[in-house]
Structure formats: C-alpha cells, structure tokens
Tab-separated table of C-alpha atoms in Angstrom:
chain	number	residue	atom	x	y	z
A	1	MET	CA	34.722	124.026	301.277
A	2	GLU	CA	32.725	126.871	299.794
A	3	ALA	CA	29.759	124.588	299.451
A	4	LEU	CA	29.823	124.067	303.192
A	5	GLY	CA	29.748	127.824	303.822
A	6	ILE	CA	33.427	128.089	304.674
A	7	LEU	CA	35.242	130.719	302.662
A	8	SER	CA	38.739	130.086	301.508
A	9	PRO	CA	41.545	132.346	302.751
A	10	GLN	CA	42.131	133.520	299.177
A	11	VAL	CA	38.932	135.558	299.299
A	12	PHE	CA	40.282	137.739	302.088
A	13	GLY	CA	43.943	137.629	301.045
A	14	GLY	CA	43.944	141.041	299.362
A	15	ALA	CA	42.289	142.732	302.314
A	16	LEU	CA	44.779	141.171	304.714
A	17	ARG	CA	47.720	142.301	302.605
A	18	ARG	CA	46.406	145.861	302.366
A	19	ARG	CA	45.569	146.026	306.049
A	20	GLY	CA	49.217	146.250	307.073
A	21	SER	CA	50.134	149.024	304.645
A	22	GLY	CA	47.623	151.626	305.790
A	23	TRP	CA	47.560	155.255	304.757
A	24	ARG	CA	50.543	156.424	306.805
A	25	PRO	CA	53.273	155.549	304.275
A	26	VAL	CA	51.285	157.364	301.606
A	27	ALA	CA	50.736	160.327	303.926
A	28	THR	CA	54.447	160.639	304.686
A	29	GLN	CA	55.233	160.538	300.971
A	30	GLN	CA	52.823	163.430	300.491
A	31	GLY	CA	54.571	165.496	303.167
A	32	LEU	CA	52.111	164.877	305.991
A	33	ALA	CA	53.062	163.855	309.499
A	34	ALA	CA	53.625	160.172	310.141
A	35	ASN	CA	51.821	160.690	313.417
A	36	THR	CA	48.574	162.637	313.137
A	37	LEU	CA	49.392	164.407	316.397
A	38	GLY	CA	52.898	165.328	315.275
A	39	TYR	CA	52.400	168.849	313.963
A	40	GLY	CA	50.026	171.023	312.006
A	41	THR	CA	47.054	173.264	312.517
A	42	LEU	CA	44.833	170.521	313.897
A	43	THR	CA	47.430	169.775	316.551
A	44	GLU	CA	48.065	173.370	317.543
A	45	LEU	CA	44.505	174.691	317.663
A	46	PRO	CA	42.474	174.173	320.842
A	47	ASP	CA	39.894	171.406	320.796
A	48	TRP	CA	37.113	173.622	322.100
A	49	PHE	CA	36.149	177.202	322.988
A	50	TYR	CA	34.045	178.735	325.720
A	51	ALA	CA	30.547	179.832	324.702
A	52	ASP	CA	31.555	183.504	324.884
A	53	GLY	CA	34.407	182.929	322.391
A	54	ARG	CA	37.379	182.718	324.747
A	55	PRO	CA	39.852	179.996	323.792
A	56	ALA	CA	40.277	176.966	325.980
A	57	PRO	CA	43.328	176.794	328.233
A	58	PRO	CA	46.232	175.016	326.549
A	59	MET	CA	46.514	171.295	327.103
A	60	LYS	CA	49.608	169.562	328.450
A	61	GLY	CA	50.679	168.382	325.010
A	62	GLN	CA	50.385	171.879	323.572
A	63	LEU	CA	52.457	173.306	326.427
A	64	ARG	CA	55.068	170.575	325.978
A	65	ARG	CA	55.335	171.208	322.220
A	66	LYS	CA	55.590	174.954	322.825
A	67	ALA	CA	58.407	174.416	325.343
A	68	GLN	CA	60.223	172.125	322.897
A	69	ARG	CA	59.941	174.703	320.102
A	70	GLU	CA	61.217	177.478	322.400
A	71	LYS	CA	64.146	175.328	323.541
A	72	PHE	CA	65.017	174.519	319.929
A	73	ALA	CA	64.771	178.194	318.914
A	74	ARG	CA	67.063	179.228	321.779
A	75	ARG	CA	69.602	176.609	320.718
A	76	VAL	CA	69.489	177.793	317.099
A	77	VAL	CA	70.076	181.396	318.176
A	78	LEU	CA	72.922	180.389	320.488
A	79	LEU	CA	74.647	178.291	317.825
A	80	SER	CA	74.229	180.975	315.172
A	81	GLN	CA	75.729	183.574	317.534
A	82	GLU	CA	78.654	181.263	318.270
A	83	TRP	CA	79.151	180.670	314.561
A	84	MET	CA	79.076	184.394	313.810
A	85	LEU	CA	81.549	185.019	316.635
A	86	ASP	CA	83.888	182.300	315.340
A	87	TYR	CA	83.499	183.578	311.776
A	88	GLY	CA	84.248	187.140	312.895
A	89	MET	CA	87.287	186.075	314.893
A	90	ALA	CA	88.598	184.048	311.952
A	91	ALA	CA	88.124	187.005	309.611
A	92	GLN	CA	89.824	189.322	312.085
A	93	ALA	CA	92.739	186.918	312.491
A	94	ALA	CA	93.081	186.616	308.719
A	95	GLY	CA	93.078	190.412	308.425
A	96	GLU	CA	95.762	190.745	311.092
A	97	VAL	CA	97.936	188.164	309.345
A	98	ALA	CA	97.561	190.045	306.071
A	99	GLU	CA	98.500	193.339	307.769
A	100	GLU	CA	101.566	191.754	309.382
A	101	GLU	CA	102.670	190.408	306.000
A	102	LYS	CA	102.294	193.865	304.435
A	103	GLU	CA	104.316	195.439	307.259
A	104	ALA	CA	107.012	192.783	306.865
A	105	GLU	CA	107.231	193.478	303.128
A	106	GLU	CA	107.413	197.239	303.705
A	107	CYS	CA	110.179	196.890	306.287
A	108	SER	CA	112.342	194.720	304.066
C-alpha cells in the first residue's frame, strides 16, 4: 500500500488518539477554567479601549456575569444573616433554659 502512495492508518493513529484529548483536561487539572470564557482576567477586561484611553462599554456577557456575581453575593449575605439569626436565637434559648434550671434549683 505504501508503495502505491497510500499511507496506512497506523501512521496517523497517534495523532488521531491525541486529537480527542486536547489541552482542556490538562488545563482543568492545573486549576484553569474548562471554558476559556469562564472566568479570569482575560474574560473580565474589555476587549478594546477608545483612543483617548476611556474603556469600552461593557459587553452583554460581562454585564450578565456581573449580575450573576451580584445575585450570588446577595444570596450569600442573606443566608449568612439567617444563619447568624438562627445561631443567636439558639444561643438565647439555651441561655434561657439554663437560667430556668438555675431558678428551679434555687427554689427547691
């Protein structure tokens, strides 16, 4: 076959096997984003600037990511406040129970 100018599939076998693996699994193992547009400085910085140095207006994707981050931050604050409230109420209830037990012991 090779004499006729037709290459065997074994010649390209390694390249075909490596083609499917790509760099993304290695990148995720190194702590990089699986998607290059996922996060990071290259994603967050504007693509261009005006000639006088003003930044470009934010793109739709940047605005969407900003809104998602703000929504997540609000949820974190809300849940932490609820947790602190629950923790405070539990501590207060435990303190009241302890005081009632002391009063019961003193009365008897």
